[in-house]
Amino acid sequence: MFNFISLTNILKLITLLKRLVFIPYLFYIIIAFKIIVNHKIFIYLANIRIVFISILYSKNKK
């Protein structure tokens, strides 16, 4: 029983260390992903705005 507990604690420590090493990489990946997604959304919104403005402009011309 004691050996089992110590083994689980060692495994927890290893996973914690792995997590601590992995977190910065994960953080950078998340930031990069958010930037890419936000950039795509921004381009998409900009395109919608351009289309909307062009429609309004063409309606006003007529």
Coordinates of N, CA and C in Angstrom, one line a residue:
M1 N 0.8 -1.2 0.0 CA 0.0 0.0 0.0 C 0.9 1.3 0.0
F2 N 1.9 1.3 0.9 CA 2.8 2.4 1.0 C 3.5 2.6 -0.3
N3 N 4.0 1.5 -0.9 CA 4.7 1.6 -2.2 C 3.8 2.2 -3.3
F4 N 2.6 1.7 -3.3 CA 1.6 2.2 -4.3 C 1.4 3.7 -4.2
I5 N 1.2 4.2 -2.9 CA 1.0 5.6 -2.7 C 2.3 6.4 -3.1
S6 N 3.4 6.0 -2.8 CA 4.7 6.7 -3.2 C 4.8 6.7 -4.7
L7 N 4.4 5.6 -5.4 CA 4.5 5.5 -6.8 C 3.5 6.5 -7.5
T8 N 2.3 6.6 -6.9 CA 1.3 7.6 -7.5 C 1.8 9.0 -7.2
N9 N 2.5 9.3 -6.1 CA 3.0 10.6 -5.8 C 4.1 10.9 -6.8
I10 N 5.0 9.9 -7.1 CA 6.1 10.1 -8.0 C 5.5 10.4 -9.4
L11 N 4.5 9.7 -9.8 CA 3.8 9.9 -11.1 C 3.2 11.3 -11.2
K12 N 2.5 11.7 -10.1 CA 1.9 13.0 -10.0 C 3.0 14.1 -10.2
L13 N 4.1 13.9 -9.5 CA 5.2 14.8 -9.6 C 5.8 14.9 -11.0
I14 N 5.9 13.7 -11.6 CA 6.4 13.7 -13.0 C 5.4 14.4 -14.0
T15 N 4.1 14.1 -13.8 CA 3.1 14.8 -14.7 C 3.1 16.3 -14.4
L16 N 3.3 16.7 -13.1 CA 3.3 18.1 -12.8 C 4.5 18.8 -13.4
L17 N 5.7 18.1 -13.4 CA 6.9 18.7 -14.0 C 6.7 18.8 -15.6
K18 N 6.1 17.7 -16.1 CA 5.8 17.7 -17.6 C 4.9 18.9 -17.9
R19 N 3.9 19.1 -17.1 CA 2.9 20.2 -17.3 C 3.6 21.5 -17.2
L20 N 4.5 21.7 -16.2 CA 5.2 22.9 -16.0 C 6.1 23.2 -17.2
V21 N 6.7 22.2 -17.8 CA 7.5 22.3 -19.0 C 6.6 22.6 -20.2
F22 N 5.5 22.0 -20.2 CA 4.6 22.1 -21.4 C 3.8 23.3 -21.4
I23 N 3.4 23.9 -20.2 CA 2.5 25.1 -20.2 C 3.1 26.2 -21.0
P24 N 4.3 26.6 -20.9 CA 4.8 27.7 -21.8 C 4.6 27.5 -23.3
Y25 N 4.8 26.3 -23.7 CA 4.6 25.9 -25.1 C 3.1 26.0 -25.5
L26 N 2.3 25.5 -24.6 CA 0.9 25.5 -24.8 C 0.4 27.0 -24.8
F27 N 0.9 27.8 -23.9 CA 0.6 29.2 -23.8 C 0.9 29.9 -25.2
Y28 N 2.1 29.7 -25.7 CA 2.5 30.3 -27.0 C 1.6 29.8 -28.1
I29 N 1.3 28.4 -28.1 CA 0.4 27.9 -29.1 C -1.0 28.5 -29.1
I30 N -1.5 28.7 -27.9 CA -2.8 29.3 -27.7 C -2.8 30.7 -28.2
I31 N -1.8 31.5 -27.9 CA -1.6 32.9 -28.3 C -1.6 33.0 -29.8
A32 N -0.7 32.1 -30.4 CA -0.6 32.1 -31.9 C -1.9 31.7 -32.5
F33 N -2.6 30.7 -32.0 CA -3.9 30.3 -32.5 C -4.9 31.5 -32.4
K34 N -5.0 32.1 -31.2 CA -5.9 33.3 -31.0 C -5.6 34.4 -32.0
I35 N -4.3 34.7 -32.2 CA -3.9 35.7 -33.2 C -4.4 35.4 -34.6
I36 N -4.2 34.1 -35.0 CA -4.6 33.6 -36.3 C -6.1 33.7 -36.5
V37 N -6.8 33.2 -35.5 CA -8.3 33.2 -35.5 C -8.8 34.7 -35.5
N38 N -8.3 35.5 -34.6 CA -8.7 36.9 -34.6 C -8.4 37.6 -35.9
H39 N -7.3 37.3 -36.5 CA -6.9 37.9 -37.8 C -7.9 37.5 -38.9
K40 N -8.2 36.2 -38.9 CA -9.2 35.7 -39.9 C -10.5 36.4 -39.7
I41 N -11.0 36.5 -38.4 CA -12.3 37.1 -38.1 C -12.2 38.6 -38.5
F42 N -11.1 39.2 -38.2 CA -11.0 40.6 -38.6 C -11.1 40.8 -40.1
I43 N -10.4 40.0 -40.8 CA -10.4 40.0 -42.3 C -11.8 39.8 -42.8
Y44 N -12.5 38.8 -42.2 CA -13.9 38.4 -42.5 C -14.8 39.6 -42.3
L45 N -14.7 40.2 -41.1 CA -15.5 41.4 -40.8 C -15.2 42.6 -41.7
A46 N -14.0 42.8 -42.0 CA -13.6 43.8 -42.9 C -14.2 43.6 -44.3
N47 N -14.2 42.4 -44.8 CA -14.8 42.0 -46.1 C -16.3 42.3 -46.0
I48 N -17.0 41.9 -44.9 CA -18.4 42.1 -44.8 C -18.7 43.6 -44.8
R49 N -17.9 44.4 -44.1 CA -18.0 45.9 -44.1 C -17.9 46.5 -45.4
I50 N -16.8 46.0 -46.2 CA -16.6 46.5 -47.5 C -17.8 46.2 -48.4
V51 N -18.3 45.0 -48.3 CA -19.5 44.6 -49.1 C -20.7 45.4 -48.8
F52 N -20.9 45.6 -47.5 CA -22.1 46.4 -47.0 C -22.0 47.8 -47.4
I53 N -20.8 48.4 -47.3 CA -20.6 49.8 -47.7 C -20.8 50.0 -49.2
S54 N -20.3 49.0 -50.0 CA -20.4 49.0 -51.4 C -21.9 48.9 -51.8
I55 N -22.7 48.1 -51.1 CA -24.1 47.9 -51.4 C -24.8 49.3 -51.1
L56 N -24.5 49.9 -49.9 CA -25.1 51.1 -49.5 C -24.8 52.2 -50.5
Y57 N -23.5 52.2 -51.0 CA -23.0 53.2 -51.9 C -23.7 53.1 -53.3
S58 N -23.9 51.8 -53.7 CA -24.6 51.6 -55.0 C -26.1 52.0 -54.9
K59 N -26.7 51.7 -53.7 CA -28.1 52.1 -53.5 C -28.2 53.6 -53.5
N60 N -27.3 54.3 -52.9 CA -27.3 55.8 -52.9 C -27.1 56.4 -54.3
K61 N -26.3 55.7 -55.1 CA -26.0 56.2 -56.4 C -27.3 56.1 -57.3
K62 N -28.1 55.1 -57.1 CA -29.3 54.9 -57.9 C -30.4 55.8 -57.5

